[in-house]
Amino acid sequence: EAKDNGGGQYHIYHQDMYQRVAHRVMMETEVRQALAKGQFSLSLQPQVMAKSKKIYGFEALLRWRHPEKGMISPDDFIPILENSEHMVELGYWVIRRCFEIVKQLQRYGLKDVRIAMNLSAGQFVDGNLPQYLHALLREFSLPARLFELELTEQTLVKDIDRAIEMMNNLRTIGFSFAIDDFGTGYSSLAYIKKMPVDVIKIDKSFIFGMLENHADYQIITSTIAMVKNLGLTVVAEGVESSAQLRSLSESNCDIIQGYYFSKPVPEKELLAFLDNHVVDGCWKTAPQVTFQ
Ligand code: C2E
Ligand code: MG
Ligand code: MG
Ligand code: MG
């Protein structure tokens, strides 16, 4: 009886594994085709300085418009592709697109507005990343300080010593690094000490209930204080209300990102968005949530 159960469980596990592998292989093929067919785009979400309302930058977020399945969320395909060559290829596409967008922002007159981009684990350990970034800096003649590379603890665990070496090299040229989803990993404090980073992004799961949940509020305010004491910049992600904004600003949070200011803006609508919401590099209007 027990043996039968075990066999059954093994069978289910085996099928599940098989399905996951099949799903991944299908995704990999689809991603390659989607790249060729131009189904990927970026959306840009503004990051606004809490006190001055100056536009600090935009985070570039990948969007996949699938002809049959519609919009596929990055959370539904990036983790599956995490370690594949296709993610590295897609990652290069994202980086190049970010350079093009910064160039657009420069032409628009926003010379100091930066772009933050998410790197995946495979992309980060890929030895060609520094060369690729170097080449783009030359091609676009843009300074590295306009680009921020976002990493999560999961991205970093693979080969931490090599990661630190790469980060140090890229920081020497002027790129900056952010730890994304801070607080959700297992050893945030060890990372913040070890990593040559410039920016800490507090995960949105702490922000959502910060005004109702005392523990979340305490975690946020003490994280902000610690990050500031270490001389780093702190971003709050997932800010949806003016009350949250006010509280974060009073706690000396540097930068606010979230639906309160704007949902991620499709790249095609970026210039119209700037026309409508930004004056002299600062956020001007009452927030309007218009994008998906
Ligand atoms: P992330 O890097 O932590 O990005 C922030 C996510 O929070 C985005 O989801 C954004 O739309 C969402 N968000 C921002 N403000 C709010 C808010 O006020 N309320 C709520 N409910 N959500 C908010 P998105 O665009 O679906 O991206 C999900 C994740 O996919 C990203 O999380 C990132 O880990 C990954 N990702 C996105 N683009 C890329 C990419 O180009 N490369 C890699 N490797 N990962 C990416
Ligand atoms: Mg991010
Ligand atoms: Mg995040
Ligand atoms: Mg995330």
mmCIF file of C-alpha atoms and ligand atoms in Angstrom:
data_model
loop_
_atom_site.group_PDB
_atom_site.id
_atom_site.type_symbol
_atom_site.label_atom_id
_atom_site.label_comp_id
_atom_site.label_asym_id
_atom_site.label_seq_id
_atom_site.Cartn_x
_atom_site.Cartn_y
_atom_site.Cartn_z
ATOM 1 C CA GLU A 1 0.000 0.000 0.000
ATOM 2 C CA ALA A 2 2.732 2.436 1.029
ATOM 3 C CA LYS A 3 4.775 1.266 -1.913
ATOM 4 C CA ASP A 4 1.915 1.962 -4.310
ATOM 5 C CA ASN A 5 1.592 5.451 -2.957
ATOM 6 C CA GLY A 6 5.270 6.044 -3.427
ATOM 7 C CA GLY A 7 5.080 4.820 -6.993
ATOM 8 C CA GLY A 8 2.118 7.058 -7.703
ATOM 9 C CA GLN A 9 3.863 10.065 -6.288
ATOM 10 C CA TYR A 10 6.953 9.350 -8.299
ATOM 11 C CA HIS A 11 4.840 9.131 -11.410
ATOM 12 C CA ILE A 12 3.152 12.474 -10.743
ATOM 13 C CA TYR A 13 6.457 14.106 -9.946
ATOM 14 C CA HIS A 14 7.938 12.673 -13.112
ATOM 15 C CA GLN A 15 5.085 13.965 -15.272
ATOM 16 C CA ASP A 16 5.287 17.362 -13.671
ATOM 17 C CA MET A 17 9.009 17.517 -14.410
ATOM 18 C CA TYR A 18 8.387 16.445 -17.963
ATOM 19 C CA GLN A 19 5.759 19.133 -18.430
ATOM 20 C CA ARG A 20 7.991 21.778 -17.011
ATOM 21 C CA VAL A 21 10.855 20.838 -19.293
ATOM 22 C CA ALA A 22 8.518 20.724 -22.295
ATOM 23 C CA HIS A 23 7.123 24.120 -21.344
ATOM 24 C CA ARG A 24 10.602 25.575 -21.058
ATOM 25 C CA VAL A 25 11.720 24.209 -24.417
ATOM 26 C CA MET A 26 8.583 25.631 -26.013
ATOM 27 C CA MET A 27 9.172 29.004 -24.360
ATOM 28 C CA GLU A 28 12.766 29.095 -25.567
ATOM 29 C CA THR A 29 11.711 28.515 -29.149
ATOM 30 C CA GLU A 30 8.949 31.063 -28.856
ATOM 31 C CA VAL A 31 11.257 33.682 -27.401
ATOM 32 C CA ARG A 32 13.683 33.345 -30.268
ATOM 33 C CA GLN A 33 10.845 33.750 -32.757
ATOM 34 C CA ALA A 34 9.304 36.597 -30.782
ATOM 35 C CA LEU A 35 12.598 38.498 -30.853
ATOM 36 C CA ALA A 36 12.785 38.110 -34.626
ATOM 37 C CA LYS A 37 9.168 39.194 -35.032
ATOM 38 C CA GLY A 38 9.498 42.238 -32.807
ATOM 39 C CA GLN A 39 7.008 41.094 -30.191
ATOM 40 C CA PHE A 40 9.054 42.452 -27.299
ATOM 41 C CA SER A 41 9.001 46.015 -26.101
ATOM 42 C CA LEU A 42 9.877 47.932 -22.985
ATOM 43 C CA SER A 43 7.669 49.904 -20.673
ATOM 44 C CA LEU A 44 9.243 52.636 -18.601
ATOM 45 C CA GLN A 45 8.164 53.393 -15.061
ATOM 46 C CA PRO A 46 9.182 56.759 -13.650
ATOM 47 C CA GLN A 47 11.233 57.044 -10.473
ATOM 48 C CA VAL A 48 10.544 60.369 -8.806
ATOM 49 C CA MET A 49 12.599 62.018 -6.064
ATOM 50 C CA ALA A 50 10.428 62.065 -2.950
ATOM 51 C CA LYS A 51 11.092 65.640 -1.868
ATOM 52 C CA SER A 52 11.957 67.615 -5.001
ATOM 53 C CA LYS A 53 9.716 65.635 -7.415
ATOM 54 C CA LYS A 54 12.604 65.643 -9.864
ATOM 55 C CA ILE A 55 12.540 62.737 -12.297
ATOM 56 C CA TYR A 56 15.443 60.542 -11.211
ATOM 57 C CA GLY A 57 14.985 57.945 -13.908
ATOM 58 C CA PHE A 58 12.878 55.184 -15.345
ATOM 59 C CA GLU A 59 12.949 51.462 -14.776
ATOM 60 C CA ALA A 60 12.775 49.508 -18.027
ATOM 61 C CA LEU A 61 10.330 46.606 -17.789
ATOM 62 C CA LEU A 62 10.061 43.992 -20.480
ATOM 63 C CA ARG A 63 6.756 43.376 -22.243
ATOM 64 C CA TRP A 64 5.891 40.499 -24.562
ATOM 65 C CA ARG A 65 2.889 40.875 -26.811
ATOM 66 C CA HIS A 66 2.155 37.343 -27.967
ATOM 67 C CA PRO A 67 -0.033 37.106 -31.106
ATOM 68 C CA GLU A 68 -2.381 34.528 -29.555
ATOM 69 C CA LYS A 69 -1.844 34.758 -25.815
ATOM 70 C CA GLY A 70 -1.830 38.565 -25.606
ATOM 71 C CA MET A 71 0.407 40.329 -23.089
ATOM 72 C CA ILE A 72 2.597 37.881 -21.198
ATOM 73 C CA SER A 73 3.934 39.157 -17.896
ATOM 74 C CA PRO A 74 7.712 38.991 -17.407
ATOM 75 C CA ASP A 75 7.059 37.051 -14.205
ATOM 76 C CA ASP A 76 5.559 34.315 -16.377
ATOM 77 C CA PHE A 77 8.463 33.822 -18.754
ATOM 78 C CA ILE A 78 11.667 35.248 -17.310
ATOM 79 C CA PRO A 79 11.957 32.755 -14.431
ATOM 80 C CA ILE A 80 11.451 29.885 -16.907
ATOM 81 C CA LEU A 81 14.172 31.184 -19.216
ATOM 82 C CA GLU A 82 16.426 32.244 -16.365
ATOM 83 C CA ASN A 83 19.406 30.104 -17.262
ATOM 84 C CA SER A 84 19.000 29.745 -20.998
ATOM 85 C CA GLU A 85 21.012 31.317 -23.764
ATOM 86 C CA HIS A 86 17.809 32.877 -24.989
ATOM 87 C CA MET A 87 17.504 34.939 -21.850
ATOM 88 C CA VAL A 88 21.027 36.199 -22.426
ATOM 89 C CA GLU A 89 20.110 37.128 -25.981
ATOM 90 C CA LEU A 90 16.882 38.772 -24.864
ATOM 91 C CA GLY A 91 18.836 40.531 -22.134
ATOM 92 C CA TYR A 92 21.185 42.031 -24.715
ATOM 93 C CA TRP A 93 18.182 43.216 -26.662
ATOM 94 C CA VAL A 94 16.843 44.927 -23.510
ATOM 95 C CA ILE A 95 20.173 46.626 -22.819
ATOM 96 C CA ARG A 96 20.497 47.958 -26.366
ATOM 97 C CA ARG A 97 16.914 49.219 -26.264
ATOM 98 C CA CYS A 98 17.687 51.039 -22.999
ATOM 99 C CA PHE A 99 20.578 52.839 -24.666
ATOM 100 C CA GLU A 100 18.257 53.909 -27.478
ATOM 101 C CA ILE A 101 15.739 55.186 -24.944
ATOM 102 C CA VAL A 102 18.350 57.175 -23.019
ATOM 103 C CA LYS A 103 19.399 58.704 -26.337
ATOM 104 C CA GLN A 104 15.763 59.711 -26.906
ATOM 105 C CA LEU A 105 15.586 61.262 -23.444
ATOM 106 C CA GLN A 106 18.753 63.230 -24.171
ATOM 107 C CA ARG A 107 17.332 64.565 -27.416
ATOM 108 C CA TYR A 108 14.178 65.489 -25.542
ATOM 109 C CA GLY A 109 16.353 67.578 -23.226
ATOM 110 C CA LEU A 110 16.438 65.343 -20.164
ATOM 111 C CA LYS A 111 20.197 65.000 -19.892
ATOM 112 C CA ASP A 112 20.406 63.531 -16.397
ATOM 113 C CA VAL A 113 17.519 61.107 -16.461
ATOM 114 C CA ARG A 114 18.728 57.569 -16.100
ATOM 115 C CA ILE A 115 17.476 54.120 -16.965
ATOM 116 C CA ALA A 116 17.472 51.194 -14.582
ATOM 117 C CA MET A 117 17.439 47.761 -16.147
ATOM 118 C CA ASN A 118 16.954 44.306 -14.687
ATOM 119 C CA LEU A 119 19.641 41.707 -15.222
ATOM 120 C CA SER A 120 19.023 37.987 -14.927
ATOM 121 C CA ALA A 121 21.450 35.505 -13.409
ATOM 122 C CA GLY A 122 22.557 34.000 -16.712
ATOM 123 C CA GLN A 123 23.151 37.420 -18.183
ATOM 124 C CA PHE A 124 25.194 38.495 -15.232
ATOM 125 C CA VAL A 125 27.578 35.553 -15.265
ATOM 126 C CA ASP A 126 27.904 35.766 -19.048
ATOM 127 C CA GLY A 127 31.480 36.888 -19.554
ATOM 128 C CA ASN A 128 30.634 39.153 -22.492
ATOM 129 C CA LEU A 129 28.480 41.603 -20.559
ATOM 130 C CA PRO A 130 31.240 44.149 -19.760
ATOM 131 C CA GLN A 131 32.431 44.174 -23.366
ATOM 132 C CA TYR A 132 28.912 44.571 -24.630
ATOM 133 C CA LEU A 133 28.289 47.535 -22.333
ATOM 134 C CA HIS A 134 31.603 49.122 -23.318
ATOM 135 C CA ALA A 135 30.740 48.842 -26.981
ATOM 136 C CA LEU A 136 27.341 50.450 -26.450
ATOM 137 C CA LEU A 137 28.812 53.374 -24.514
ATOM 138 C CA ARG A 138 31.040 54.110 -27.492
ATOM 139 C CA GLU A 139 28.373 53.517 -30.117
ATOM 140 C CA PHE A 140 25.867 55.830 -28.428
ATOM 141 C CA SER A 141 28.433 58.158 -26.842
ATOM 142 C CA LEU A 142 26.584 58.174 -23.563
ATOM 143 C CA PRO A 143 28.072 58.253 -20.052
ATOM 144 C CA ALA A 144 27.784 55.075 -17.969
ATOM 145 C CA ARG A 145 26.360 57.046 -15.042
ATOM 146 C CA LEU A 146 23.020 57.126 -16.855
ATOM 147 C CA PHE A 147 22.607 53.369 -16.478
ATOM 148 C CA GLU A 148 21.720 51.458 -13.372
ATOM 149 C CA LEU A 149 21.905 47.677 -13.308
ATOM 150 C CA GLU A 150 19.381 45.964 -11.058
ATOM 151 C CA LEU A 151 20.221 42.647 -9.457
ATOM 152 C CA THR A 152 18.396 40.488 -6.975
ATOM 153 C CA GLU A 153 19.958 38.289 -4.350
ATOM 154 C CA GLN A 154 18.912 35.327 -6.471
ATOM 155 C CA THR A 155 20.870 36.786 -9.379
ATOM 156 C CA LEU A 156 23.912 37.134 -7.189
ATOM 157 C CA VAL A 157 24.062 33.795 -5.398
ATOM 158 C CA LYS A 158 25.413 31.924 -8.407
ATOM 159 C CA ASP A 159 29.005 33.007 -8.173
ATOM 160 C CA ILE A 160 29.286 35.783 -5.703
ATOM 161 C CA ASP A 161 33.020 36.441 -5.971
ATOM 162 C CA ARG A 162 32.869 36.702 -9.717
ATOM 163 C CA ALA A 163 29.795 38.914 -9.419
ATOM 164 C CA ILE A 164 31.612 41.292 -7.074
ATOM 165 C CA GLU A 165 34.577 41.449 -9.430
ATOM 166 C CA MET A 166 32.350 42.266 -12.380
ATOM 167 C CA MET A 167 30.457 44.877 -10.390
ATOM 168 C CA ASN A 168 33.684 46.546 -9.322
ATOM 169 C CA ASN A 169 34.878 46.668 -12.913
ATOM 170 C CA LEU A 170 31.655 48.145 -14.209
ATOM 171 C CA ARG A 171 31.436 50.638 -11.355
ATOM 172 C CA THR A 172 34.917 51.884 -12.185
ATOM 173 C CA ILE A 173 33.584 52.916 -15.589
ATOM 174 C CA GLY A 174 30.602 54.598 -13.974
ATOM 175 C CA PHE A 175 27.728 52.122 -14.087
ATOM 176 C CA SER A 176 25.744 51.881 -10.882
ATOM 177 C CA PHE A 177 24.144 48.875 -9.251
ATOM 178 C CA ALA A 178 20.904 48.425 -7.401
ATOM 179 C CA ILE A 179 19.737 45.541 -5.270
ATOM 180 C CA ASP A 180 16.143 44.879 -6.300
ATOM 181 C CA ASP A 181 13.381 43.370 -4.157
ATOM 182 C CA PHE A 182 15.427 44.112 -1.059
ATOM 183 C CA GLY A 183 14.181 42.321 2.025
ATOM 184 C CA THR A 184 12.734 39.291 0.259
ATOM 185 C CA GLY A 185 15.943 37.235 0.141
ATOM 186 C CA TYR A 186 17.490 35.306 2.962
ATOM 187 C CA SER A 187 20.528 37.351 3.793
ATOM 188 C CA SER A 188 19.899 40.949 2.871
ATOM 189 C CA LEU A 189 22.212 42.332 5.527
ATOM 190 C CA ALA A 190 25.143 40.198 4.448
ATOM 191 C CA TYR A 191 24.600 41.294 0.850
ATOM 192 C CA ILE A 192 24.382 44.961 1.599
ATOM 193 C CA LYS A 193 27.724 44.711 3.386
ATOM 194 C CA LYS A 194 29.494 42.648 0.759
ATOM 195 C CA MET A 195 28.162 44.141 -2.451
ATOM 196 C CA PRO A 196 29.541 47.194 -4.202
ATOM 197 C CA VAL A 197 26.096 48.711 -4.702
ATOM 198 C CA ASP A 198 24.755 52.228 -4.951
ATOM 199 C CA VAL A 199 21.014 51.795 -4.639
ATOM 200 C CA ILE A 200 18.698 49.630 -2.543
ATOM 201 C CA LYS A 201 15.145 49.066 -3.741
ATOM 202 C CA ILE A 202 12.782 48.109 -0.939
ATOM 203 C CA ASP A 203 10.438 45.410 -2.194
ATOM 204 C CA LYS A 204 6.874 46.430 -2.864
ATOM 205 C CA SER A 205 5.495 43.720 -0.573
ATOM 206 C CA PHE A 206 6.616 45.854 2.392
ATOM 207 C CA ILE A 207 5.145 49.043 0.937
ATOM 208 C CA PHE A 208 1.646 47.773 0.143
ATOM 209 C CA GLY A 209 0.502 47.515 3.771
ATOM 210 C CA MET A 210 2.980 49.895 5.369
ATOM 211 C CA LEU A 211 0.338 52.207 6.820
ATOM 212 C CA GLU A 212 -1.795 49.401 8.223
ATOM 213 C CA ASN A 213 0.881 46.957 9.283
ATOM 214 C CA HIS A 214 3.120 48.133 12.088
ATOM 215 C CA ALA A 215 5.853 45.552 11.372
ATOM 216 C CA ASP A 216 6.087 46.541 7.680
ATOM 217 C CA TYR A 217 6.275 50.195 8.679
ATOM 218 C CA GLN A 218 9.079 49.525 11.166
ATOM 219 C CA ILE A 219 10.977 47.402 8.640
ATOM 220 C CA ILE A 220 10.731 50.147 6.031
ATOM 221 C CA THR A 221 11.747 53.029 8.257
ATOM 222 C CA SER A 222 14.683 51.166 9.768
ATOM 223 C CA THR A 223 15.799 49.920 6.337
ATOM 224 C CA ILE A 224 15.731 53.482 5.007
ATOM 225 C CA ALA A 225 17.744 54.712 7.999
ATOM 226 C CA MET A 226 20.309 51.922 7.618
ATOM 227 C CA VAL A 227 20.673 52.402 3.860
ATOM 228 C CA LYS A 228 21.116 56.159 4.285
ATOM 229 C CA ASN A 229 23.670 55.648 7.060
ATOM 230 C CA LEU A 230 25.661 53.466 4.699
ATOM 231 C CA GLY A 231 25.679 56.343 2.217
ATOM 232 C CA LEU A 232 23.497 54.572 -0.337
ATOM 233 C CA THR A 233 20.380 55.686 -2.186
ATOM 234 C CA VAL A 234 17.048 54.123 -1.296
ATOM 235 C CA VAL A 235 14.099 53.542 -3.624
ATOM 236 C CA ALA A 236 10.618 52.478 -2.519
ATOM 237 C CA GLU A 237 8.854 50.332 -5.085
ATOM 238 C CA GLY A 238 5.087 49.785 -5.296
ATOM 239 C CA VAL A 239 4.018 53.159 -3.902
ATOM 240 C CA GLU A 240 0.348 53.547 -4.745
ATOM 241 C CA SER A 241 -1.025 56.309 -2.505
ATOM 242 C CA SER A 242 -0.227 59.856 -1.513
ATOM 243 C CA ALA A 243 -0.298 58.775 2.144
ATOM 244 C CA GLN A 244 2.452 56.234 1.469
ATOM 245 C CA LEU A 245 4.426 58.842 -0.444
ATOM 246 C CA ARG A 246 4.147 61.318 2.432
ATOM 247 C CA SER A 247 5.168 58.775 5.029
ATOM 248 C CA LEU A 248 8.147 57.569 2.962
ATOM 249 C CA SER A 249 9.235 61.120 2.293
ATOM 250 C CA GLU A 250 9.101 61.913 6.031
ATOM 251 C CA SER A 251 11.231 58.830 6.641
ATOM 252 C CA ASN A 252 13.841 60.245 4.209
ATOM 253 C CA CYS A 253 13.289 57.765 1.411
ATOM 254 C CA ASP A 254 15.076 59.202 -1.639
ATOM 255 C CA ILE A 255 13.092 57.898 -4.568
ATOM 256 C CA ILE A 256 9.546 56.767 -5.192
ATOM 257 C CA GLN A 257 8.452 54.304 -7.852
ATOM 258 C CA GLY A 258 4.907 53.035 -8.153
ATOM 259 C CA TYR A 259 1.447 53.370 -9.567
ATOM 260 C CA TYR A 260 0.877 56.533 -7.512
ATOM 261 C CA PHE A 261 2.978 58.421 -10.030
ATOM 262 C CA SER A 262 2.511 56.104 -12.966
ATOM 263 C CA LYS A 263 2.216 52.571 -14.164
ATOM 264 C CA PRO A 264 4.970 51.541 -16.572
ATOM 265 C CA VAL A 265 4.587 53.592 -19.759
ATOM 266 C CA PRO A 266 4.858 51.805 -23.132
ATOM 267 C CA GLU A 267 7.987 53.052 -24.889
ATOM 268 C CA LYS A 268 5.988 54.403 -27.817
ATOM 269 C CA GLU A 269 4.106 56.690 -25.463
ATOM 270 C CA LEU A 270 7.129 57.898 -23.523
ATOM 271 C CA LEU A 271 7.531 61.300 -25.187
ATOM 272 C CA ALA A 272 3.814 62.089 -24.945
ATOM 273 C CA PHE A 273 3.983 61.065 -21.301
ATOM 274 C CA LEU A 274 6.871 63.481 -20.711
ATOM 275 C CA ASP A 275 4.968 66.256 -22.474
ATOM 276 C CA ASN A 276 2.007 65.671 -20.181
ATOM 277 C CA HIS A 277 3.657 65.058 -16.835
ATOM 278 C CA VAL A 278 7.148 66.535 -16.727
ATOM 279 C CA VAL A 279 8.211 70.193 -16.678
ATOM 280 C CA ASP A 280 11.862 71.197 -16.266
ATOM 281 C CA GLY A 281 12.712 67.643 -15.325
ATOM 282 C CA CYS A 282 10.154 67.561 -12.500
ATOM 283 C CA TRP A 283 6.859 65.782 -12.037
ATOM 284 C CA LYS A 284 4.133 68.345 -12.595
ATOM 285 C CA THR A 285 0.593 67.015 -12.657
ATOM 286 C CA ALA A 286 -1.682 65.191 -10.347
ATOM 287 C CA PRO A 287 -1.042 61.521 -10.955
ATOM 288 C CA GLN A 288 -3.172 59.739 -13.480
ATOM 289 C CA VAL A 289 -3.125 56.031 -13.864
ATOM 290 C CA THR A 290 -3.671 55.523 -17.556
ATOM 291 C CA PHE A 291 -1.287 52.818 -18.647
ATOM 292 C CA GLN A 292 -1.458 49.095 -18.203
HETATM 293 P P1 C2E B 1 10.873 44.272 -10.575
HETATM 294 O O1 C2E B 1 12.170 44.516 -11.231
HETATM 295 O O2 C2E B 1 10.854 44.237 -9.106
HETATM 296 O O3 C2E B 1 9.907 45.399 -11.166
HETATM 297 C C1 C2E B 1 8.881 46.014 -10.468
HETATM 298 C C2 C2E B 1 7.547 45.379 -10.745
HETATM 299 O O4 C2E B 1 6.576 45.960 -9.901
HETATM 300 C C3 C2E B 1 7.051 45.612 -12.177
HETATM 301 O O5 C2E B 1 6.281 44.481 -12.570
HETATM 302 C C4 C2E B 1 6.147 46.840 -11.984
HETATM 303 O O6 C2E B 1 5.171 46.981 -13.009
HETATM 304 C C5 C2E B 1 5.529 46.511 -10.657
HETATM 305 N N1 C2E B 1 5.058 47.700 -9.957
HETATM 306 C C6 C2E B 1 5.641 48.907 -9.896
HETATM 307 N N2 C2E B 1 4.933 49.764 -9.137
HETATM 308 C C7 C2E B 1 3.866 49.071 -8.692
HETATM 309 C C8 C2E B 1 2.740 49.430 -7.856
HETATM 310 O O7 C2E B 1 2.601 50.544 -7.383
HETATM 311 N N3 C2E B 1 1.836 48.441 -7.615
HETATM 312 C C9 C2E B 1 1.971 47.184 -8.126
HETATM 313 N N4 C2E B 1 1.018 46.296 -7.832
HETATM 314 N N5 C2E B 1 3.006 46.824 -8.913
HETATM 315 C C10 C2E B 1 3.942 47.763 -9.193
HETATM 316 P P2 C2E B 1 6.493 43.799 -14.006
HETATM 317 O O8 C2E B 1 6.724 44.851 -15.037
HETATM 318 O O9 C2E B 1 5.367 42.840 -14.191
HETATM 319 O O10 C2E B 1 7.847 43.000 -13.850
HETATM 320 C C11 C2E B 1 7.946 41.907 -12.986
HETATM 321 C C12 C2E B 1 9.372 41.449 -12.810
HETATM 322 O O11 C2E B 1 9.887 40.896 -14.023
HETATM 323 C C13 C2E B 1 10.347 42.559 -12.451
HETATM 324 O O12 C2E B 1 10.239 42.875 -11.085
HETATM 325 C C14 C2E B 1 11.661 41.915 -12.821
HETATM 326 O O13 C2E B 1 12.083 41.040 -11.810
HETATM 327 C C15 C2E B 1 11.277 41.099 -14.041
HETATM 328 N N6 C2E B 1 11.669 41.837 -15.270
HETATM 329 C C16 C2E B 1 11.001 42.788 -15.947
HETATM 330 N N7 C2E B 1 11.692 43.204 -17.032
HETATM 331 C C17 C2E B 1 12.847 42.494 -17.039
HETATM 332 C C18 C2E B 1 14.003 42.452 -17.903
HETATM 333 O O14 C2E B 1 14.131 43.194 -18.871
HETATM 334 N N8 C2E B 1 14.983 41.564 -17.573
HETATM 335 C C19 C2E B 1 14.896 40.746 -16.476
HETATM 336 N N9 C2E B 1 15.900 39.898 -16.226
HETATM 337 N N10 C2E B 1 13.848 40.765 -15.633
HETATM 338 C C20 C2E B 1 12.838 41.626 -15.916
HETATM 339 MG MG MG B 2 13.602 45.812 -11.028
HETATM 340 MG MG MG B 3 11.550 44.908 -7.410
HETATM 341 MG MG MG B 4 10.965 41.187 -8.927
#
